[in-house]
Tab-separated table of C-alpha atoms and ligand atoms in Angstrom:
chain	number	residue	atom	x	y	z
B	1237	MET	CA	104.829	-22.831	13.902
B	1238	LYS	CA	103.634	-23.835	11.380
B	1239	ASN	CA	105.652	-22.797	7.580
B	1240	MET	CA	103.742	-21.263	4.884
B	1241	MET	CA	104.044	-20.378	1.859
B	1242	ILE	CA	102.312	-18.189	-0.831
B	1243	ALA	CA	102.797	-19.617	-4.352
B	1244	ALA	CA	101.184	-17.928	-7.639
B	1245	ASN	CA	100.803	-20.050	-10.830
B	1246	TRP	CA	99.947	-17.623	-13.638
B	1247	LYS	CA	99.553	-20.790	-16.076
B	1248	MET	CA	99.650	-19.519	-19.626
B	1249	ASN	CA	99.227	-15.335	-18.743
B	1250	THR	CA	101.052	-12.317	-18.360
B	1251	ASN	CA	103.069	-11.017	-21.421
B	1252	LEU	CA	106.460	-9.072	-20.753
B	1253	GLU	CA	104.875	-6.196	-20.310
B	1254	GLN	CA	102.350	-7.655	-16.887
B	1255	THR	CA	104.799	-9.725	-15.797
B	1256	GLU	CA	107.045	-6.562	-14.953
B	1257	ASN	CA	104.260	-4.916	-13.518
B	1258	LEU	CA	103.441	-8.130	-11.126
B	1259	ALA	CA	107.037	-8.475	-9.976
B	1260	THR	CA	107.570	-5.058	-9.373
B	1261	VAL	CA	104.240	-4.158	-7.175
B	1262	LEU	CA	105.965	-6.962	-5.469
B	1263	LYS	CA	109.053	-6.291	-5.159
B	1264	ARG	CA	107.763	-3.431	-3.627
B	1265	PHE	CA	105.560	-5.745	-0.639
B	1266	VAL	CA	108.120	-7.580	0.002
B	1267	GLU	CA	110.690	-4.528	0.426
B	1268	LYS	CA	108.176	-2.312	2.237
B	1269	ASN	CA	106.274	-5.084	4.534
B	1270	ASP	CA	108.159	-7.792	6.760
B	1271	ILE	CA	107.693	-11.139	5.540
B	1272	GLY	CA	109.563	-13.607	7.947
B	1273	GLU	CA	110.032	-17.294	7.428
B	1274	ILE	CA	106.609	-16.790	4.946
B	1275	GLY	CA	107.677	-17.895	1.010
B	1276	ILE	CA	106.309	-16.142	-1.457
B	1277	SER	CA	107.080	-18.142	-5.041
B	1278	ILE	CA	106.344	-17.273	-8.258
B	1279	PHE	CA	105.623	-18.594	-11.505
B	1280	PRO	CA	105.321	-16.871	-14.747
B	1281	PRO	CA	104.950	-18.556	-18.094
B	1282	PHE	CA	108.504	-20.397	-19.267
B	1283	THR	CA	108.872	-17.190	-21.938
B	1284	ASN	CA	109.042	-14.806	-18.910
B	1285	ILE	CA	110.765	-15.874	-16.696
B	1286	SER	CA	114.196	-14.058	-16.559
B	1287	LYS	CA	112.479	-11.236	-16.589
B	1288	ALA	CA	110.888	-12.138	-13.131
B	1289	ILE	CA	113.585	-13.212	-11.647
B	1290	GLU	CA	115.427	-9.910	-13.273
B	1291	ILE	CA	113.468	-7.430	-11.116
B	1292	LEU	CA	112.859	-10.104	-7.753
B	1293	LYS	CA	116.920	-10.678	-7.500
B	1294	ASP	CA	117.361	-8.924	-4.723
B	1295	THR	CA	114.319	-10.023	-2.446
B	1296	LYS	CA	113.087	-13.235	-0.656
B	1297	VAL	CA	110.948	-13.822	-3.510
B	1298	ARG	CA	111.920	-17.052	-5.581
B	1299	VAL	CA	110.772	-17.919	-9.545
B	1300	GLY	CA	110.383	-21.005	-10.252
B	1301	ALA	CA	108.696	-22.876	-13.933
B	1302	GLN	CA	105.345	-23.965	-14.117
B	1303	ASN	CA	106.299	-27.471	-15.578
B	1304	CYS	CA	109.832	-29.479	-16.502
B	1305	SER	CA	110.700	-32.094	-18.873
B	1306	GLY	CA	110.851	-35.667	-16.843
B	1307	GLU	CA	114.259	-36.521	-20.260
B	1308	GLU	CA	117.774	-34.534	-19.767
B	1309	ASN	CA	117.835	-33.379	-22.412
B	1310	GLY	CA	118.462	-34.652	-26.526
B	1311	ALA	CA	115.117	-34.921	-29.637
B	1312	PHE	CA	112.685	-33.819	-27.618
B	1313	THR	CA	111.057	-30.415	-29.528
B	1314	GLY	CA	109.282	-28.014	-27.368
B	1315	GLU	CA	110.423	-28.944	-23.576
B	1316	VAL	CA	111.865	-27.939	-21.055
B	1317	SER	CA	114.616	-30.050	-18.891
B	1318	ALA	CA	114.902	-29.575	-15.255
B	1319	ALA	CA	118.410	-28.484	-16.443
B	1320	MET	CA	118.154	-25.591	-17.721
B	1321	ILE	CA	115.536	-24.577	-15.966
B	1322	LYS	CA	117.959	-24.192	-12.522
B	1323	ASP	CA	120.109	-22.148	-15.492
B	1324	LEU	CA	117.530	-19.867	-15.899
B	1325	GLY	CA	117.951	-18.930	-12.260
B	1326	CYS	CA	114.604	-20.627	-10.757
B	1327	ASN	CA	114.272	-22.493	-7.775
B	1328	ASN	CA	111.294	-24.314	-8.213
B	1329	VAL	CA	109.248	-26.484	-11.081
B	1330	ILE	CA	105.618	-27.503	-10.161
B	1331	ILE	CA	105.266	-30.652	-11.227
B	1332	GLY	CA	102.035	-32.704	-11.780
B	1333	HIS	CA	98.996	-29.515	-12.008
B	1334	SER	CA	95.549	-31.065	-12.564
B	1335	GLU	CA	95.100	-29.126	-15.508
B	1336	ARG	CA	98.750	-31.195	-16.840
B	1337	ARG	CA	97.598	-34.258	-16.053
B	1338	THR	CA	93.999	-33.839	-17.828
B	1339	GLN	CA	94.887	-31.310	-20.895
B	1340	PHE	CA	98.081	-33.627	-21.184
B	1341	GLY	CA	97.443	-36.898	-20.054
B	1342	GLU	CA	100.452	-36.762	-17.730
B	1343	LYS	CA	100.428	-39.854	-15.034
B	1344	GLY	CA	102.241	-42.249	-13.262
B	1345	GLU	CA	105.592	-42.691	-14.665
B	1346	VAL	CA	106.190	-39.612	-16.814
B	1347	ILE	CA	105.393	-38.085	-13.384
B	1348	GLN	CA	108.178	-40.082	-11.230
B	1349	LYS	CA	110.617	-38.953	-14.005
B	1350	LYS	CA	110.147	-34.990	-14.177
B	1351	LEU	CA	110.357	-35.825	-10.436
B	1352	HIS	CA	113.352	-37.199	-10.512
B	1353	ARG	CA	114.818	-34.618	-13.200
B	1354	ALA	CA	113.936	-31.738	-11.214
B	1355	PHE	CA	115.881	-32.937	-7.278
B	1356	ASP	CA	118.437	-34.469	-9.169
B	1357	SER	CA	118.808	-30.607	-10.973
B	1358	GLY	CA	118.377	-29.060	-7.466
B	1359	LEU	CA	115.613	-27.804	-7.407
B	1360	ASP	CA	112.652	-27.860	-5.372
B	1361	VAL	CA	109.048	-29.213	-6.647
B	1362	ILE	CA	105.518	-28.166	-5.454
B	1363	TYR	CA	103.620	-31.467	-6.321
B	1364	CYS	CA	100.110	-31.129	-7.105
B	1365	ILE	CA	97.345	-33.881	-6.051
B	1366	GLY	CA	93.839	-33.482	-6.388
B	1367	GLU	CA	90.459	-35.635	-6.903
B	1368	SER	CA	87.489	-35.307	-9.133
B	1369	LEU	CA	84.214	-34.171	-8.221
B	1370	GLU	CA	82.601	-37.304	-8.928
B	1371	MET	CA	85.583	-38.801	-5.983
B	1372	ARG	CA	84.724	-35.923	-4.056
B	1373	ILE	CA	80.950	-37.170	-3.851
B	1374	SER	CA	81.520	-40.951	-4.025
B	1375	ASP	CA	83.713	-40.685	-1.376
B	1376	ARG	CA	86.739	-41.804	-2.821
B	1377	THR	CA	89.073	-38.398	-1.889
B	1378	ASN	CA	91.505	-40.682	0.159
B	1379	GLU	CA	91.876	-43.368	-2.034
B	1380	ILE	CA	93.601	-41.709	-5.369
B	1381	LEU	CA	94.864	-39.050	-3.205
B	1382	SER	CA	96.842	-42.348	-2.005
B	1383	LYS	CA	96.825	-43.757	-5.105
B	1384	LEU	CA	98.335	-41.504	-6.892
B	1385	ILE	CA	101.765	-40.706	-3.583
B	1386	LYS	CA	101.710	-44.067	-3.751
B	1387	THR	CA	102.478	-44.738	-7.446
B	1388	GLU	CA	103.738	-41.347	-8.723
B	1389	LEU	CA	106.101	-41.052	-4.772
B	1390	HIS	CA	107.012	-44.649	-4.098
B	1391	ASN	CA	110.418	-44.496	-4.981
B	1392	LEU	CA	111.739	-40.879	-3.973
B	1393	ASP	CA	115.060	-41.329	-2.648
B	1394	SER	CA	114.489	-39.305	0.788
B	1395	GLN	CA	117.141	-37.456	0.763
B	1396	TYR	CA	115.079	-35.135	-1.393
B	1397	LEU	CA	112.105	-35.269	1.109
B	1398	LYS	CA	113.169	-32.062	2.214
B	1399	ASN	CA	112.417	-30.224	-1.223
B	1400	LEU	CA	108.912	-31.503	-1.458
B	1401	THR	CA	105.668	-30.009	-0.443
B	1402	ILE	CA	103.023	-31.227	-1.429
B	1403	ALA	CA	99.864	-28.648	-3.106
B	1404	TYR	CA	96.153	-30.294	-2.251
B	1405	GLU	CA	94.579	-29.343	-4.972
B	1406	PRO	CA	90.842	-30.293	-5.556
B	1407	VAL	CA	90.645	-30.450	-9.538
B	1408	TRP	CA	86.420	-29.456	-9.008
B	1409	ALA	CA	87.508	-26.363	-7.155
B	1410	ILE	CA	90.932	-24.847	-10.164
B	1411	GLY	CA	89.140	-22.218	-11.228
B	1412	SER	CA	85.088	-22.628	-10.788
B	1413	GLY	CA	84.525	-20.454	-7.310
B	1414	LEU	CA	84.476	-23.372	-5.801
B	1415	THR	CA	86.207	-24.453	-2.735
B	1416	PRO	CA	85.570	-27.407	-0.008
B	1417	LEU	CA	84.363	-26.645	3.546
B	1418	PRO	CA	87.270	-26.303	5.523
B	1419	ASN	CA	87.022	-29.548	7.903
B	1420	GLN	CA	87.440	-31.015	4.096
B	1421	ILE	CA	90.468	-29.307	3.800
B	1422	ALA	CA	91.877	-29.820	7.289
B	1423	GLU	CA	90.730	-33.601	7.185
B	1424	THR	CA	92.328	-34.367	3.945
B	1425	HIS	CA	95.378	-32.297	4.792
B	1426	VAL	CA	95.586	-34.355	7.703
B	1427	PHE	CA	95.468	-37.810	5.687
B	1428	ILE	CA	98.239	-37.064	3.833
B	1429	LYS	CA	100.733	-35.717	6.175
B	1430	ASN	CA	99.822	-39.067	7.430
B	1431	LEU	CA	100.349	-40.880	4.846
B	1432	MET	CA	103.644	-39.238	4.265
B	1433	SER	CA	104.559	-40.719	7.422
B	1434	ASP	CA	103.592	-43.805	6.598
B	1435	LEU	CA	105.517	-44.559	3.224
B	1436	PHE	CA	108.400	-42.005	4.342
B	1437	GLN	CA	111.271	-41.936	7.305
B	1438	LEU	CA	110.810	-38.156	7.517
B	1439	ASN	CA	113.030	-37.899	11.024
B	1440	GLY	CA	111.169	-35.395	12.061
B	1441	LEU	CA	111.005	-33.622	9.034
B	1442	SER	CA	107.406	-32.316	7.787
B	1443	VAL	CA	106.302	-31.984	4.543
B	1444	PRO	CA	104.303	-29.000	3.718
B	1445	VAL	CA	101.224	-29.558	2.142
B	1446	LEU	CA	99.678	-25.919	0.195
B	1447	TYR	CA	96.142	-25.951	0.065
B	1448	GLY	CA	95.252	-25.002	-4.101
B	1449	GLY	CA	91.846	-24.112	-5.818
B	1450	SER	CA	90.283	-20.662	-6.262
B	1451	LEU	CA	91.670	-19.143	-3.362
B	1452	ASN	CA	91.078	-15.922	-3.532
B	1453	SER	CA	91.973	-12.918	-0.723
B	1454	LYS	CA	88.354	-12.561	0.415
B	1455	ASN	CA	88.428	-16.644	1.478
B	1456	ALA	CA	92.135	-17.067	2.755
B	1457	GLN	CA	91.515	-15.516	6.226
B	1458	GLU	CA	89.788	-19.051	6.345
B	1459	ILE	CA	91.363	-21.716	4.408
B	1460	LEU	CA	94.798	-20.430	5.725
B	1461	SER	CA	94.353	-20.102	8.955
B	1462	ILE	CA	93.535	-24.141	9.153
B	1463	ASP	CA	96.517	-25.514	11.530
B	1464	GLU	CA	97.714	-28.289	8.875
B	1465	VAL	CA	97.433	-25.807	5.857
B	1466	ASN	CA	100.949	-25.094	5.081
B	1467	GLY	CA	98.975	-21.800	2.454
B	1468	GLY	CA	98.337	-22.084	-1.001
B	1469	LEU	CA	99.008	-22.625	-4.893
B	1470	ILE	CA	96.803	-19.615	-6.076
B	1471	GLY	CA	95.747	-18.985	-9.528
B	1472	GLY	CA	93.382	-16.465	-10.547
B	1473	ALA	CA	93.920	-14.693	-7.999
B	1474	SER	CA	97.864	-14.394	-8.389
B	1475	LEU	CA	97.102	-12.792	-12.110
B	1476	SER	CA	96.039	-9.347	-10.075
B	1477	ALA	CA	98.464	-7.662	-7.648
B	1478	GLU	CA	95.968	-6.654	-5.618
B	1479	SER	CA	94.315	-9.734	-4.774
B	1480	PHE	CA	98.291	-11.618	-4.514
B	1481	THR	CA	99.628	-8.867	-1.892
B	1482	SER	CA	96.178	-8.671	-0.102
B	1483	ILE	CA	96.462	-13.250	0.214
B	1484	ILE	CA	100.394	-12.424	1.406
B	1485	GLU	CA	99.191	-9.925	4.132
B	1486	THR	CA	96.299	-11.740	5.255
B	1487	ALA	CA	99.497	-15.467	5.842
B	1488	ILE	CA	101.151	-12.528	7.373
B	1489	ASP	CA	98.473	-11.639	9.456
B	1490	ILE	CA	97.781	-15.191	10.608
B	1491	MET	CA	101.771	-16.223	11.038
B	1492	GLY	CA	102.179	-13.283	13.265
X	2477	PGA	P1	93.367	-21.158	-8.532
X	2477	PGA	O1	93.605	-22.034	-9.196
X	2477	PGA	O2	93.262	-20.384	-8.127
X	2477	PGA	O3	92.310	-20.105	-9.916
X	2477	PGA	O4	91.836	-21.443	-8.895
X	2477	PGA	C1	94.855	-22.582	-8.407
X	2477	PGA	C2	95.971	-23.689	-9.682
X	2477	PGA	O5	95.663	-24.100	-10.779
X	2477	PGA	O6	96.403	-23.925	-8.793
């Protein structure tokens, strides 16, 4: 049976009250429904993490952070370290999201340092990669994904492979309402999985690959059913409790 994870990236959205509402609906949902082996994670803004943890503490829902610093500690005003995130009670962190890459210039060594700090602090990581529309059109998707993985994951300690999830998020699909065709998603996930097994001694381990980019309650069935898709990283549609729980229901259905 394949792994399945449904993850909510709230980005810079939600105040405390909205966090409380969303987390409370999610808590009731997982208390009422058998989610089996499906992993559910939410990634609120830093300021709302404690509130979400407080509400979801006795459930299977994991709470993580959307980013962490690549530095251990010190004079880095405004930064939050991986150890601080762990200390707060988080289980995981998103690294390399395309909004961090395009708006904050994160790439290469910066991403490597963040991965290193996160794993060393005991956090699981959702590592995001994706191609621009120009690259997709010029048929260079695999080339860019391979370049990112080879430069950013190349010196990853193999003991941490079990703590790694990759999110394939085409940059042009994020927040746009557009998604690749199911066969394009399947082919790209196969490419990523094959590349990972070429680069690392996986010893039977399979690194899960999530799809992200305009995943919603309407297209969830089609996308999450793809064999090589191990779940979704959901932005916009995760801000509505109704659509997020409906996506989880779809995942339960597929895994059932
Ligand atoms: P979206 O965002 O679902 O709003 O497209 C996904 C993401 O950025 O992770």
